[in-house]
Amino acid sequence: MKLAPRDASAYFKRPDTSAAGCLIYGEDPVRVGQKRQDLLANLLGPNAEEEMRLTRIAAADLRSDHAALLDAVKAVGFFPGPRAVLVEGATDGLAPVFKDALADWAQGDAQIIATAQRLTAKSALRKLFEGAKTAYCAAIYDDPPGRAEIEEMLRAAEVGQVDREAANDLDALARALAPGDFRQMIDKLGLYKRGDDTPVSPADLDAVAPLSREAELDDILHAAAEADSGAIGPILKRLSAQGVAPVTLCISALRHFRALHAAACHPKGAAAGLAAQRPPVFGPRRDRLMRQLNRWGRPQLEQALSLLVETDLTLRSSTAAPQMAVMERALIRLAMLPNRRGR
């Protein structure tokens, strides 16, 4: 029986305990793995592994021993409760094995849960489960989690209210992050907000979101963008002691000022430009970048990009001058550019 996406979500929450099993397939193995984990948890309940009510069989083993699946399905468990046999990485070549197991399945047998990568409409394995009256087939698509799925994750992590701005940031993060990273971030948010009844804010998300860069590297880029030339030298010394290469620093500066330039050029304004970036900019970082954009005009940002491109070429082609000194000079020149706005 083929499950539509909405029906599949309901099925994973409340599995049909009288069914013979389910095939879960999709291009993203992380998403497929998450749905398989949810299905087994809701189907078997807690302690299934410890009570030996879940049997795992590698797809490769079934190729050499076709009877292994049916034997595991018919085996009598020592502990009471529902049982399941999990086959990961199933392929069309195993369709006859699953066909025999489904044909011989009876009430009281272990359910057959199989996972697979992308299957075409002509797939023999997919056709088998879609056509079975006692089994289900669920396709997992690469669409980012919707608002309902995000709310379900938040409830599972025991996260309470979320304010409107943070909810919009969560939608953006769901589109930008890998599924596993997003779910891990939600779990971290649950731990971070434990005992705190206030609504989740963008600052809370900023505290648990995956870090894209080192903090001190961000500090020196912010110093240059905020015309704080006095802070550049000390931070640069610490970065140099940590082994950060001048070319790496230049590339990071280029990325930062390109993001500012893209936001400044957005037809709907700088705030919309920051919201449209990937990964999304939110929380205190978004507020800080907005303050930087208020200092910079598009001409100054274009001058900054030209300066950084020129510096990058110098660092890659010349060994005459100390490279860190060249980078420090470029950052100080960047810090002075906003002061020339309007001249």
GROMACS .gro file of C-alpha atoms in nm:
model
  343
    1MET     CA    1   0.000   0.000   0.000
    2LYS     CA    2   0.146   0.334  -0.108
    3LEU     CA    3   0.148   0.606   0.157
    4ALA     CA    4   0.114   0.974   0.066
    5PRO     CA    5   0.354   1.205   0.257
    6ARG     CA    6   0.084   1.316   0.505
    7ASP     CA    7  -0.034   0.958   0.559
    8ALA     CA    8   0.327   0.844   0.601
    9SER     CA    9   0.384   1.096   0.881
   10ALA     CA   10   0.074   0.970   1.061
   11TYR     CA   11   0.181   0.608   1.007
   12PHE     CA   12   0.529   0.664   1.154
   13LYS     CA   13   0.368   0.811   1.468
   14ARG     CA   14   0.107   0.533   1.502
   15PRO     CA   15   0.222   0.227   1.307
   16ASP     CA   16  -0.026  -0.040   1.203
   17THR     CA   17   0.063  -0.323   1.441
   18SER     CA   18  -0.135  -0.572   1.230
   19ALA     CA   19   0.064  -0.503   0.911
   20ALA     CA   20   0.333  -0.724   0.761
   21GLY     CA   21   0.580  -0.438   0.738
   22CYS     CA   22   0.692  -0.129   0.553
   23LEU     CA   23   0.946  -0.019   0.292
   24ILE     CA   24   1.100   0.327   0.345
   25TYR     CA   25   1.304   0.469   0.059
   26GLY     CA   26   1.455   0.802  -0.046
   27GLU     CA   27   1.766   0.977  -0.176
   28ASP     CA   28   1.878   1.117   0.161
   29PRO     CA   29   1.995   0.832   0.388
   30VAL     CA   30   1.978   1.059   0.694
   31ARG     CA   31   1.609   1.136   0.639
   32VAL     CA   32   1.534   0.770   0.568
   33GLY     CA   33   1.724   0.671   0.881
   34GLN     CA   34   1.530   0.918   1.096
   35LYS     CA   35   1.194   0.789   0.972
   36ARG     CA   36   1.306   0.429   1.021
   37GLN     CA   37   1.412   0.513   1.376
   38ASP     CA   38   1.078   0.683   1.450
   39LEU     CA   39   0.881   0.390   1.306
   40LEU     CA   40   1.070   0.126   1.506
   41ALA     CA   41   1.046   0.327   1.828
   42ASN     CA   42   0.670   0.368   1.795
   43LEU     CA   43   0.617   0.013   1.672
   44LEU     CA   44   0.828  -0.177   1.924
   45GLY     CA   45   0.835   0.059   2.220
   46PRO     CA   46   1.132   0.093   2.456
   47ASN     CA   47   1.398  -0.175   2.520
   48ALA     CA   48   1.337  -0.357   2.192
   49GLU     CA   49   1.710  -0.408   2.132
   50GLU     CA   50   1.777  -0.530   2.489
   51GLU     CA   51   1.481  -0.767   2.475
   52MET     CA   52   1.593  -0.903   2.135
   53ARG     CA   53   1.265  -0.804   1.971
   54LEU     CA   54   1.450  -0.634   1.684
   55THR     CA   55   1.655  -0.842   1.441
   56ARG     CA   56   1.892  -0.666   1.201
   57ILE     CA   57   1.990  -0.835   0.875
   58ALA     CA   58   2.234  -0.684   0.626
   59ALA     CA   59   2.103  -0.680   0.270
   60ALA     CA   60   2.429  -0.839   0.152
   61ASP     CA   61   2.366  -1.140   0.378
   62LEU     CA   62   2.027  -1.202   0.218
   63ARG     CA   63   2.187  -1.237  -0.123
   64SER     CA   64   2.367  -1.550  -0.010
   65ASP     CA   65   2.101  -1.677   0.231
   66HIS     CA   66   1.750  -1.612   0.102
   67ALA     CA   67   1.589  -1.807   0.386
   68ALA     CA   68   1.737  -1.583   0.656
   69LEU     CA   69   1.459  -1.325   0.627
   70LEU     CA   70   1.171  -1.569   0.658
   71ASP     CA   71   1.347  -1.753   0.941
   72ALA     CA   72   1.384  -1.428   1.136
   73VAL     CA   73   1.021  -1.333   1.069
   74LYS     CA   74   0.893  -1.669   1.198
   75ALA     CA   75   1.131  -1.697   1.494
   76VAL     CA   76   0.965  -1.701   1.837
   77GLY     CA   77   1.095  -1.433   2.071
   78PHE     CA   78   1.196  -1.501   2.432
   79PHE     CA   79   1.043  -1.173   2.555
   80PRO     CA   80   0.678  -1.081   2.497
   81GLY     CA   81   0.586  -0.788   2.276
   82PRO     CA   82   0.590  -0.686   1.909
   83ARG     CA   83   0.891  -0.788   1.699
   84ALA     CA   84   1.047  -0.660   1.379
   85VAL     CA   85   1.315  -0.758   1.130
   86LEU     CA   86   1.511  -0.468   0.983
   87VAL     CA   87   1.683  -0.491   0.645
   88GLU     CA   88   1.879  -0.180   0.550
   89GLY     CA   89   2.004  -0.107   0.200
   90ALA     CA   90   1.752  -0.330   0.023
   91THR     CA   91   1.766  -0.344  -0.359
   92ASP     CA   92   1.551  -0.471  -0.643
   93GLY     CA   93   1.759  -0.788  -0.656
   94LEU     CA   94   1.609  -0.890  -0.323
   95ALA     CA   95   1.248  -0.841  -0.437
   96PRO     CA   96   1.187  -1.222  -0.467
   97VAL     CA   97   1.314  -1.271  -0.110
   98PHE     CA   98   1.075  -1.010   0.026
   99LYS     CA   99   0.794  -1.147  -0.191
  100ASP     CA  100   0.827  -1.493  -0.033
  101ALA     CA  101   0.848  -1.346   0.319
  102LEU     CA  102   0.538  -1.130   0.269
  103ALA     CA  103   0.346  -1.421   0.117
  104ASP     CA  104   0.419  -1.645   0.418
  105TRP     CA  105   0.370  -1.373   0.679
  106ALA     CA  106   0.099  -1.434   0.939
  107GLN     CA  107  -0.037  -1.249   1.240
  108GLY     CA  108   0.208  -1.282   1.529
  109ASP     CA  109   0.514  -1.285   1.304
  110ALA     CA  110   0.776  -1.012   1.319
  111GLN     CA  111   0.709  -0.713   1.095
  112ILE     CA  112   0.942  -0.662   0.798
  113ILE     CA  113   1.093  -0.314   0.792
  114ALA     CA  114   1.315  -0.239   0.492
  115THR     CA  115   1.501   0.074   0.387
  116ALA     CA  116   1.634   0.157   0.042
  117GLN     CA  117   1.783   0.439  -0.159
  118ARG     CA  118   1.595   0.612  -0.440
  119LEU     CA  119   1.364   0.370  -0.623
  120THR     CA  120   1.210   0.445  -0.962
  121ALA     CA  121   0.847   0.382  -1.047
  122LYS     CA  122   0.957   0.063  -1.228
  123SER     CA  123   1.140  -0.072  -0.921
  124ALA     CA  124   1.042  -0.432  -0.846
  125LEU     CA  125   1.088  -0.378  -0.471
  126ARG     CA  126   0.876  -0.065  -0.472
  127LYS     CA  127   0.601  -0.231  -0.678
  128LEU     CA  128   0.599  -0.527  -0.440
  129PHE     CA  129   0.535  -0.320  -0.125
  130GLU     CA  130   0.298  -0.076  -0.298
  131GLY     CA  131   0.090  -0.366  -0.427
  132ALA     CA  132   0.087  -0.564  -0.102
  133LYS     CA  133  -0.243  -0.551   0.090
  134THR     CA  134  -0.076  -0.604   0.427
  135ALA     CA  135   0.238  -0.390   0.384
  136TYR     CA  136   0.315  -0.022   0.335
  137CYS     CA  137   0.552   0.176   0.115
  138ALA     CA  138   0.666   0.528   0.209
  139ALA     CA  139   0.880   0.761  -0.005
  140ILE     CA  140   1.091   1.014   0.186
  141TYR     CA  141   1.148   1.328  -0.021
  142ASP     CA  142   1.423   1.587   0.017
  143ASP     CA  143   1.181   1.870   0.098
  144PRO     CA  144   1.285   2.058   0.413
  145PRO     CA  145   1.073   2.001   0.724
  146GLY     CA  146   0.751   2.200   0.723
  147ARG     CA  147   0.615   2.399   1.014
  148ALA     CA  148   0.411   2.102   1.141
  149GLU     CA  149   0.716   1.873   1.140
  150ILE     CA  150   0.929   2.136   1.314
  151GLU     CA  151   0.662   2.176   1.584
  152GLU     CA  152   0.660   1.799   1.629
  153MET     CA  153   1.039   1.800   1.677
  154LEU     CA  154   1.007   2.081   1.930
  155ARG     CA  155   0.746   1.888   2.128
  156ALA     CA  156   0.965   1.578   2.126
  157ALA     CA  157   1.253   1.788   2.262
  158GLU     CA  158   1.017   1.935   2.526
  159VAL     CA  159   1.061   2.287   2.393
  160GLY     CA  160   0.775   2.520   2.489
  161GLN     CA  161   0.665   2.838   2.319
  162VAL     CA  162   0.861   2.992   2.030
  163ASP     CA  163   0.823   3.361   1.948
  164ARG     CA  164   0.733   3.463   1.593
  165GLU     CA  165   1.078   3.586   1.495
  166ALA     CA  166   1.246   3.268   1.624
  167ALA     CA  167   0.985   3.056   1.440
  168ASN     CA  168   1.078   3.227   1.113
  169ASP     CA  169   1.446   3.165   1.190
  170LEU     CA  170   1.372   2.797   1.253
  171ASP     CA  171   1.204   2.773   0.912
  172ALA     CA  172   1.513   2.924   0.749
  173LEU     CA  173   1.746   2.692   0.941
  174ALA     CA  174   1.539   2.389   0.841
  175ARG     CA  175   1.593   2.481   0.475
  176ALA     CA  176   1.965   2.549   0.516
  177LEU     CA  177   2.088   2.273   0.749
  178ALA     CA  178   2.122   1.903   0.679
  179PRO     CA  179   1.837   1.704   0.839
  180GLY     CA  180   2.064   1.543   1.098
  181ASP     CA  181   2.220   1.877   1.193
  182PHE     CA  182   1.878   2.040   1.228
  183ARG     CA  183   1.741   1.763   1.448
  184GLN     CA  184   2.057   1.775   1.661
  185MET     CA  185   2.014   2.151   1.699
  186ILE     CA  186   1.654   2.102   1.817
  187ASP     CA  187   1.773   1.847   2.074
  188LYS     CA  188   2.036   2.095   2.195
  189LEU     CA  189   1.769   2.362   2.217
  190GLY     CA  190   1.561   2.135   2.440
  191LEU     CA  191   1.853   2.093   2.678
  192TYR     CA  192   1.939   2.463   2.662
  193LYS     CA  193   1.583   2.570   2.750
  194ARG     CA  194   1.522   2.308   3.019
  195GLY     CA  195   1.380   2.481   3.324
  196ASP     CA  196   1.329   2.805   3.127
  197ASP     CA  197   0.962   2.879   3.058
  198THR     CA  198   1.022   3.191   2.849
  199PRO     CA  199   0.951   3.164   2.473
  200VAL     CA  200   1.240   3.063   2.249
  201SER     CA  201   1.405   3.376   2.106
  202PRO     CA  202   1.649   3.428   1.816
  203ALA     CA  203   1.925   3.466   2.078
  204ASP     CA  204   1.846   3.114   2.204
  205LEU     CA  205   1.878   2.978   1.852
  206ASP     CA  206   2.205   3.162   1.807
  207ALA     CA  207   2.337   2.993   2.121
  208VAL     CA  208   2.270   2.638   1.993
  209ALA     CA  209   2.302   2.672   1.614
  210PRO     CA  210   2.603   2.503   1.448
  211LEU     CA  211   2.905   2.733   1.439
  212SER     CA  212   3.037   2.810   1.092
  213ARG     CA  213   3.355   2.986   1.194
  214GLU     CA  214   3.584   3.037   1.492
  215ALA     CA  215   3.481   3.313   1.728
  216GLU     CA  216   3.807   3.511   1.706
  217LEU     CA  217   3.798   3.497   1.326
  218ASP     CA  218   3.453   3.653   1.344
  219ASP     CA  219   3.584   3.910   1.591
  220ILE     CA  220   3.848   4.047   1.354
  221LEU     CA  221   3.603   4.064   1.063
  222HIS     CA  222   3.354   4.252   1.278
  223ALA     CA  223   3.633   4.487   1.393
  224ALA     CA  224   3.715   4.571   1.030
  225ALA     CA  225   3.348   4.617   0.938
  226GLU     CA  226   3.279   4.833   1.244
  227ALA     CA  227   3.581   5.062   1.196
  228ASP     CA  228   3.744   4.937   1.515
  229SER     CA  229   4.099   4.952   1.381
  230GLY     CA  230   4.252   4.947   1.729
  231ALA     CA  231   4.124   4.592   1.790
  232ILE     CA  232   4.268   4.448   1.469
  233GLY     CA  233   4.632   4.419   1.581
  234PRO     CA  234   4.575   4.228   1.909
  235ILE     CA  235   4.322   3.988   1.755
  236LEU     CA  236   4.553   3.929   1.458
  237LYS     CA  237   4.837   3.833   1.692
  238ARG     CA  238   4.619   3.573   1.861
  239LEU     CA  239   4.503   3.431   1.528
  240SER     CA  240   4.863   3.415   1.405
  241ALA     CA  241   4.964   3.228   1.721
  242GLN     CA  242   4.681   2.980   1.653
  243GLY     CA  243   4.823   2.913   1.307
  244VAL     CA  244   4.556   3.090   1.101
  245ALA     CA  245   4.708   3.161   0.758
  246PRO     CA  246   4.679   3.511   0.605
  247VAL     CA  247   4.517   3.365   0.292
  248THR     CA  248   4.252   3.194   0.509
  249LEU     CA  249   4.187   3.523   0.683
  250CYS     CA  250   4.154   3.703   0.350
  251ILE     CA  251   3.908   3.445   0.215
  252SER     CA  252   3.697   3.479   0.531
  253ALA     CA  253   3.699   3.857   0.495
  254LEU     CA  254   3.589   3.825   0.133
  255ARG     CA  255   3.303   3.599   0.237
  256HIS     CA  256   3.194   3.843   0.507
  257PHE     CA  257   3.196   4.153   0.285
  258ARG     CA  258   3.030   3.969  -0.004
  259ALA     CA  259   2.748   3.883   0.236
  260LEU     CA  260   2.719   4.249   0.334
  261HIS     CA  261   2.726   4.357  -0.031
  262ALA     CA  262   2.459   4.101  -0.130
  263ALA     CA  263   2.234   4.224   0.151
  264ALA     CA  264   2.291   4.588   0.056
  265CYS     CA  265   2.194   4.509  -0.306
  266HIS     CA  266   1.878   4.316  -0.224
  267PRO     CA  267   1.576   4.477  -0.395
  268LYS     CA  268   1.363   4.441  -0.079
  269GLY     CA  269   1.618   4.595   0.152
  270ALA     CA  270   1.909   4.489   0.369
  271ALA     CA  271   1.694   4.295   0.621
  272ALA     CA  272   1.544   4.083   0.343
  273GLY     CA  273   1.892   4.037   0.197
  274LEU     CA  274   2.022   3.892   0.523
  275ALA     CA  275   1.716   3.668   0.560
  276ALA     CA  276   1.771   3.531   0.209
  277GLN     CA  277   2.130   3.423   0.272
  278ARG     CA  278   2.236   3.061   0.314
  279PRO     CA  279   2.313   2.969   0.581
  280PRO     CA  280   2.055   3.206   0.726
  281VAL     CA  281   2.160   3.499   0.942
  282PHE     CA  282   1.956   3.537   1.261
  283GLY     CA  283   1.962   3.647   1.623
  284PRO     CA  284   2.233   3.879   1.758
  285ARG     CA  285   2.450   3.815   1.453
  286ARG     CA  286   2.176   3.950   1.224
  287ASP     CA  287   2.140   4.260   1.442
  288ARG     CA  288   2.514   4.315   1.433
  289LEU     CA  289   2.532   4.282   1.054
  290MET     CA  290   2.241   4.526   1.021
  291ARG     CA  291   2.438   4.778   1.226
  292GLN     CA  292   2.736   4.724   0.998
  293LEU     CA  293   2.521   4.777   0.689
  294ASN     CA  294   2.406   5.109   0.833
  295ARG     CA  295   2.770   5.220   0.833
  296TRP     CA  296   2.852   5.104   0.481
  297GLY     CA  297   2.719   5.220   0.147
  298ARG     CA  298   2.727   5.008  -0.167
  299PRO     CA  299   3.022   5.204  -0.316
  300GLN     CA  300   3.229   5.148   0.000
  301LEU     CA  301   3.143   4.778   0.004
  302GLU     CA  302   3.250   4.749  -0.359
  303GLN     CA  303   3.577   4.924  -0.272
  304ALA     CA  304   3.622   4.677   0.014
  305LEU     CA  305   3.574   4.380  -0.218
  306SER     CA  306   3.822   4.522  -0.469
  307LEU     CA  307   4.075   4.576  -0.190
  308LEU     CA  308   4.034   4.220  -0.063
  309VAL     CA  309   4.064   4.067  -0.410
  310GLU     CA  310   4.383   4.268  -0.466
  311THR     CA  311   4.516   4.155  -0.127
  312ASP     CA  312   4.433   3.791  -0.205
  313LEU     CA  313   4.630   3.810  -0.530
  314THR     CA  314   4.923   3.972  -0.349
  315LEU     CA  315   4.927   3.703  -0.081
  316ARG     CA  316   4.922   3.424  -0.337
  317SER     CA  317   5.182   3.568  -0.574
  318SER     CA  318   5.435   3.760  -0.364
  319THR     CA  319   5.681   3.656  -0.097
  320ALA     CA  320   5.861   3.990  -0.070
  321ALA     CA  321   5.661   4.128   0.226
  322PRO     CA  322   5.551   3.943   0.541
  323GLN     CA  323   5.209   3.810   0.451
  324MET     CA  324   5.048   3.875   0.789
  325ALA     CA  325   5.163   4.237   0.771
  326VAL     CA  326   5.004   4.268   0.426
  327MET     CA  327   4.679   4.128   0.568
  328GLU     CA  328   4.689   4.359   0.871
  329ARG     CA  329   4.737   4.662   0.647
  330ALA     CA  330   4.440   4.554   0.433
  331LEU     CA  331   4.215   4.513   0.739
  332ILE     CA  332   4.309   4.855   0.874
  333ARG     CA  333   4.235   5.009   0.534
  334LEU     CA  334   3.897   4.833   0.542
  335ALA     CA  335   3.823   4.978   0.883
  336MET     CA  336   3.886   5.327   0.748
  337LEU     CA  337   3.659   5.297   0.442
  338PRO     CA  338   3.320   5.364   0.611
  339ASN     CA  339   3.453   5.696   0.741
  340ARG     CA  340   3.485   5.812   0.380
  341ARG     CA  341   3.116   5.758   0.307
  342GLY     CA  342   2.964   6.053   0.133
  343ARG     CA  343   3.295   6.220   0.043
   0.00000   0.00000   0.00000
